Amino acid sequence: MKFTSISPANIDELCIAFESCLSRHDIAFKYVDMREDNGIISFIFCNDPKEARSVELEGSRFIGLETDYIAKEILEPILPRLKEYAKNNNHRFE
């Protein structure tokens, strides 16, 4: 899906694309969410809410791009750290 505006529907689709990207690399978190505040989009992920992490991006920079492409461009450079974080924090939030 193309990210056409900073709207709830587009943010939901972008979150799904981020989750799919993680899933394709065997990375899973018990909690994921995506929120927007003043044009900044935060992808929040964790296994324990007390140790939540996020990746932030300026939403307007991605208008017109495919959601899968955005997820790949943002997440692939940090996949090793995400995988390690998911692995080391899987024992929490049970």
CSV table of N, CA and C in Angstrom, one decimal:
chain,number,residue,atom,x,y,z
A,1,MET,N,0.8,-1.2,0.0
A,1,MET,CA,0.0,0.0,0.0
A,1,MET,C,0.9,1.2,0.0
A,2,LYS,N,0.4,2.2,-0.7
A,2,LYS,CA,1.2,3.5,-0.7
A,2,LYS,C,0.8,4.3,0.5
A,3,PHE,N,1.8,4.9,1.1
A,3,PHE,CA,1.6,5.9,2.2
A,3,PHE,C,1.3,7.2,1.6
A,4,THR,N,0.0,7.6,1.6
A,4,THR,CA,-0.5,8.8,0.9
A,4,THR,C,-0.6,10.0,1.8
A,5,SER,N,-0.8,9.8,3.1
A,5,SER,CA,-0.9,10.9,4.1
A,5,SER,C,-0.7,10.4,5.5
A,6,ILE,N,-0.5,11.3,6.4
A,6,ILE,CA,-0.4,10.9,7.8
A,6,ILE,C,-1.8,10.9,8.4
A,7,SER,N,-2.4,9.7,8.2
A,7,SER,CA,-3.8,9.5,8.7
A,7,SER,C,-3.8,8.2,9.5
A,8,PRO,N,-4.8,8.0,10.3
A,8,PRO,CA,-4.9,6.7,11.1
A,8,PRO,C,-4.8,5.5,10.2
A,9,ALA,N,-5.5,5.5,9.1
A,9,ALA,CA,-5.5,4.3,8.2
A,9,ALA,C,-4.1,4.0,7.6
A,10,ASN,N,-3.4,5.1,7.2
A,10,ASN,CA,-2.1,4.9,6.7
A,10,ASN,C,-1.1,4.5,7.7
A,11,ILE,N,-1.2,5.0,8.9
A,11,ILE,CA,-0.4,4.6,10.0
A,11,ILE,C,-0.6,3.2,10.4
A,12,ASP,N,-1.8,2.7,10.4
A,12,ASP,CA,-2.1,1.3,10.7
A,12,ASP,C,-1.5,0.4,9.6
A,13,GLU,N,-1.6,0.8,8.4
A,13,GLU,CA,-0.9,0.0,7.3
A,13,GLU,C,0.6,0.0,7.4
A,14,LEU,N,1.2,1.1,7.8
A,14,LEU,CA,2.6,1.2,8.0
A,14,LEU,C,3.0,0.3,9.2
A,15,CYS,N,2.3,0.3,10.2
A,15,CYS,CA,2.6,-0.6,11.4
A,15,CYS,C,2.5,-2.1,10.9
A,16,ILE,N,1.6,-2.4,10.1
A,16,ILE,CA,1.5,-3.8,9.6
A,16,ILE,C,2.7,-4.1,8.8
A,17,ALA,N,3.2,-3.2,8.0
A,17,ALA,CA,4.4,-3.4,7.2
A,17,ALA,C,5.6,-3.6,8.0
A,18,PHE,N,5.7,-2.8,9.1
A,18,PHE,CA,6.8,-2.9,10.0
A,18,PHE,C,6.8,-4.3,10.7
A,19,GLU,N,5.6,-4.7,11.2
A,19,GLU,CA,5.5,-6.0,11.8
A,19,GLU,C,5.9,-7.1,10.8
A,20,SER,N,5.4,-7.0,9.6
A,20,SER,CA,5.7,-8.0,8.5
A,20,SER,C,7.2,-8.1,8.3
A,21,CYS,N,7.9,-6.9,8.2
A,21,CYS,CA,9.3,-6.9,8.0
A,21,CYS,C,10.0,-7.6,9.1
A,22,LEU,N,9.6,-7.4,10.3
A,22,LEU,CA,10.2,-8.1,11.5
A,22,LEU,C,10.0,-9.6,11.4
A,23,SER,N,8.7,-9.9,11.1
A,23,SER,CA,8.4,-11.3,11.0
A,23,SER,C,9.2,-12.1,9.9
A,24,ARG,N,9.4,-11.4,8.8
A,24,ARG,CA,10.2,-12.1,7.7
A,24,ARG,C,11.6,-12.4,8.2
A,25,HIS,N,12.1,-11.7,9.2
A,25,HIS,CA,13.4,-11.9,9.7
A,25,HIS,C,13.4,-12.6,11.1
A,26,ASP,N,12.3,-13.3,11.3
A,26,ASP,CA,12.1,-14.1,12.6
A,26,ASP,C,12.3,-13.2,13.8
A,27,ILE,N,11.8,-12.0,13.8
A,27,ILE,CA,11.8,-11.2,15.0
A,27,ILE,C,10.4,-10.9,15.4
A,28,ALA,N,10.1,-11.1,16.7
A,28,ALA,CA,8.7,-10.9,17.2
A,28,ALA,C,8.8,-10.2,18.5
A,29,PHE,N,7.9,-9.3,18.7
A,29,PHE,CA,7.7,-8.7,20.0
A,29,PHE,C,6.3,-8.9,20.5
A,30,LYS,N,6.1,-9.0,21.8
A,30,LYS,CA,4.7,-9.2,22.3
A,30,LYS,C,3.8,-8.0,22.2
A,31,TYR,N,4.4,-6.8,22.0
A,31,TYR,CA,3.6,-5.6,21.9
A,31,TYR,C,4.3,-4.7,20.8
A,32,VAL,N,3.5,-4.3,19.9
A,32,VAL,CA,3.9,-3.3,18.9
A,32,VAL,C,2.8,-2.3,18.7
A,33,ASP,N,3.2,-1.1,18.4
A,33,ASP,CA,2.2,0.0,18.2
A,33,ASP,C,2.9,1.0,17.3
A,34,MET,N,2.1,1.8,16.7
A,34,MET,CA,2.6,3.0,15.9
A,34,MET,C,1.7,4.2,16.2
A,35,ARG,N,2.3,5.3,16.6
A,35,ARG,CA,1.6,6.5,17.0
A,35,ARG,C,2.2,7.7,16.2
A,36,GLU,N,1.4,8.7,16.1
A,36,GLU,CA,1.8,9.9,15.4
A,36,GLU,C,1.6,11.1,16.3
A,37,ASP,N,2.6,12.0,16.4
A,37,ASP,CA,2.5,13.2,17.2
A,37,ASP,C,3.2,14.3,16.4
A,38,ASN,N,2.4,15.3,16.0
A,38,ASN,CA,3.0,16.4,15.3
A,38,ASN,C,3.8,16.0,14.1
A,39,GLY,N,3.4,15.0,13.3
A,39,GLY,CA,4.1,14.6,12.1
A,39,GLY,C,5.2,13.6,12.4
A,40,ILE,N,5.5,13.3,13.6
A,40,ILE,CA,6.6,12.3,13.9
A,40,ILE,C,5.8,11.0,14.2
A,41,ILE,N,6.2,10.0,13.5
A,41,ILE,CA,5.6,8.7,13.7
A,41,ILE,C,6.6,7.8,14.5
A,42,SER,N,6.1,7.2,15.6
A,42,SER,CA,6.9,6.3,16.4
A,42,SER,C,6.4,4.9,16.3
A,43,PHE,N,7.3,4.0,16.0
A,43,PHE,CA,7.0,2.6,16.0
A,43,PHE,C,7.5,2.0,17.3
A,44,ILE,N,6.6,1.6,18.2
A,44,ILE,CA,6.9,1.2,19.5
A,44,ILE,C,6.9,-0.4,19.6
A,45,PHE,N,7.9,-0.9,20.2
A,45,PHE,CA,8.0,-2.4,20.3
A,45,PHE,C,8.6,-2.8,21.6
A,46,CYS,N,8.1,-3.9,22.2
A,46,CYS,CA,8.7,-4.4,23.4
A,46,CYS,C,8.1,-5.8,23.8
A,47,ASN,N,8.7,-6.4,24.7
A,47,ASN,CA,8.1,-7.6,25.3
A,47,ASN,C,7.7,-7.3,26.8
A,48,ASP,N,8.3,-6.3,27.3
A,48,ASP,CA,8.0,-5.8,28.7
A,48,ASP,C,7.7,-4.3,28.5
A,49,PRO,N,6.5,-3.8,28.9
A,49,PRO,CA,6.2,-2.4,28.7
A,49,PRO,C,7.1,-1.5,29.4
A,50,LYS,N,7.8,-1.9,30.5
A,50,LYS,CA,8.7,-1.1,31.2
A,50,LYS,C,10.0,-0.9,30.4
A,51,GLU,N,10.2,-1.7,29.4
A,51,GLU,CA,11.4,-1.6,28.6
A,51,GLU,C,11.1,-1.3,27.1
A,52,ALA,N,10.1,-0.6,26.9
A,52,ALA,CA,9.7,-0.3,25.5
A,52,ALA,C,10.7,0.5,24.8
A,53,ARG,N,10.9,0.2,23.5
A,53,ARG,CA,11.8,1.0,22.6
A,53,ARG,C,11.0,1.5,21.5
A,54,SER,N,11.5,2.5,20.8
A,54,SER,CA,10.8,3.0,19.6
A,54,SER,C,11.8,3.4,18.5
A,55,VAL,N,11.3,3.5,17.3
A,55,VAL,CA,12.0,4.0,16.2
A,55,VAL,C,11.1,5.2,15.7
A,56,GLU,N,11.7,6.3,15.6
A,56,GLU,CA,10.9,7.5,15.1
A,56,GLU,C,11.3,7.9,13.7
A,57,LEU,N,10.3,8.4,13.0
A,57,LEU,CA,10.5,8.9,11.7
A,57,LEU,C,9.6,10.1,11.4
A,58,GLU,N,10.1,10.9,10.5
A,58,GLU,CA,9.3,12.1,10.1
A,58,GLU,C,8.3,11.7,9.0
A,59,GLY,N,7.0,11.6,9.3
A,59,GLY,CA,6.0,11.1,8.4
A,59,GLY,C,6.0,11.7,7.0
A,60,SER,N,6.1,13.0,7.0
A,60,SER,CA,6.0,13.7,5.7
A,60,SER,C,7.1,13.3,4.7
A,61,ARG,N,8.2,12.8,5.1
A,61,ARG,CA,9.3,12.4,4.2
A,61,ARG,C,8.9,11.1,3.5
A,62,PHE,N,7.9,10.4,3.9
A,62,PHE,CA,7.6,9.1,3.3
A,62,PHE,C,6.3,9.1,2.5
A,63,ILE,N,5.6,10.2,2.4
A,63,ILE,CA,4.4,10.3,1.6
A,63,ILE,C,4.7,10.0,0.2
A,64,GLY,N,3.9,9.1,-0.4
A,64,GLY,CA,4.1,8.6,-1.8
A,64,GLY,C,4.9,7.4,-1.9
A,65,LEU,N,5.5,6.9,-0.8
A,65,LEU,CA,6.3,5.6,-0.9
A,65,LEU,C,5.4,4.4,-0.5
A,66,GLU,N,5.8,3.3,-0.9
A,66,GLU,CA,5.1,2.0,-0.5
A,66,GLU,C,5.5,1.7,1.0
A,67,THR,N,4.5,1.3,1.7
A,67,THR,CA,4.7,1.0,3.2
A,67,THR,C,5.8,-0.1,3.4
A,68,ASP,N,5.8,-1.1,2.5
A,68,ASP,CA,6.8,-2.2,2.7
A,68,ASP,C,8.2,-1.6,2.4
A,69,TYR,N,8.3,-0.7,1.5
A,69,TYR,CA,9.6,-0.1,1.2
A,69,TYR,C,10.1,0.8,2.4
A,70,ILE,N,9.1,1.5,3.0
A,70,ILE,CA,9.5,2.3,4.2
A,70,ILE,C,10.0,1.4,5.3
A,71,ALA,N,9.2,0.4,5.6
A,71,ALA,CA,9.6,-0.6,6.7
A,71,ALA,C,11.0,-1.1,6.4
A,72,LYS,N,11.3,-1.5,5.2
A,72,LYS,CA,12.6,-2.1,4.9
A,72,LYS,C,13.7,-1.1,5.1
A,73,GLU,N,13.5,0.2,4.6
A,73,GLU,CA,14.5,1.2,4.7
A,73,GLU,C,14.8,1.6,6.1
A,74,ILE,N,13.8,1.6,7.0
A,74,ILE,CA,13.9,2.0,8.4
A,74,ILE,C,14.5,0.8,9.2
A,75,LEU,N,14.0,-0.4,9.0
A,75,LEU,CA,14.3,-1.5,9.9
A,75,LEU,C,15.5,-2.3,9.5
A,76,GLU,N,15.8,-2.5,8.2
A,76,GLU,CA,16.9,-3.4,7.9
A,76,GLU,C,18.2,-2.9,8.4
A,77,PRO,N,18.5,-1.7,8.5
A,77,PRO,CA,19.9,-1.3,9.0
A,77,PRO,C,20.0,-1.7,10.5
A,78,ILE,N,18.9,-1.8,11.2
A,78,ILE,CA,19.0,-2.1,12.6
A,78,ILE,C,18.5,-3.5,13.0
A,79,LEU,N,18.3,-4.4,12.0
A,79,LEU,CA,17.8,-5.7,12.3
A,79,LEU,C,18.6,-6.5,13.3
A,80,PRO,N,20.0,-6.5,13.2
A,80,PRO,CA,20.7,-7.2,14.2
A,80,PRO,C,20.5,-6.8,15.6
A,81,ARG,N,20.4,-5.5,15.8
A,81,ARG,CA,20.1,-5.0,17.2
A,81,ARG,C,18.7,-5.4,17.6
A,82,LEU,N,17.7,-5.3,16.7
A,82,LEU,CA,16.3,-5.7,17.0
A,82,LEU,C,16.2,-7.1,17.4
A,83,LYS,N,16.9,-8.0,16.6
A,83,LYS,CA,16.9,-9.4,16.9
A,83,LYS,C,17.5,-9.7,18.2
A,84,GLU,N,18.6,-9.1,18.6
A,84,GLU,CA,19.2,-9.3,19.9
A,84,GLU,C,18.3,-8.8,21.0
A,85,TYR,N,17.7,-7.6,20.8
A,85,TYR,CA,16.8,-7.1,21.8
A,85,TYR,C,15.6,-8.0,22.0
A,86,ALA,N,15.0,-8.5,21.0
A,86,ALA,CA,13.9,-9.4,21.1
A,86,ALA,C,14.3,-10.7,21.8
A,87,LYS,N,15.5,-11.2,21.5
A,87,LYS,CA,15.9,-12.5,22.1
A,87,LYS,C,16.2,-12.3,23.5
A,88,ASN,N,16.9,-11.2,23.9
A,88,ASN,CA,17.2,-11.0,25.3
A,88,ASN,C,16.1,-10.6,26.2
A,89,ASN,N,15.0,-10.2,25.6
A,89,ASN,CA,13.9,-9.7,26.4
A,89,ASN,C,12.6,-10.6,26.3
A,90,ASN,N,12.7,-11.7,25.7
A,90,ASN,CA,11.6,-12.6,25.6
A,90,ASN,C,11.1,-13.2,26.9
A,91,HIS,N,11.9,-13.2,27.9
A,91,HIS,CA,11.5,-13.9,29.1
A,91,HIS,C,10.6,-13.0,30.0
A,92,ARG,N,10.4,-11.8,29.6
A,92,ARG,CA,9.6,-10.8,30.4
A,92,ARG,C,8.2,-10.7,29.8
A,93,PHE,N,7.3,-10.1,30.6
A,93,PHE,CA,5.9,-9.8,30.2
A,93,PHE,C,5.1,-11.0,29.9
A,94,GLU,N,5.3,-12.0,30.9
A,94,GLU,CA,4.6,-13.3,30.7
A,94,GLU,C,3.3,-13.3,31.4
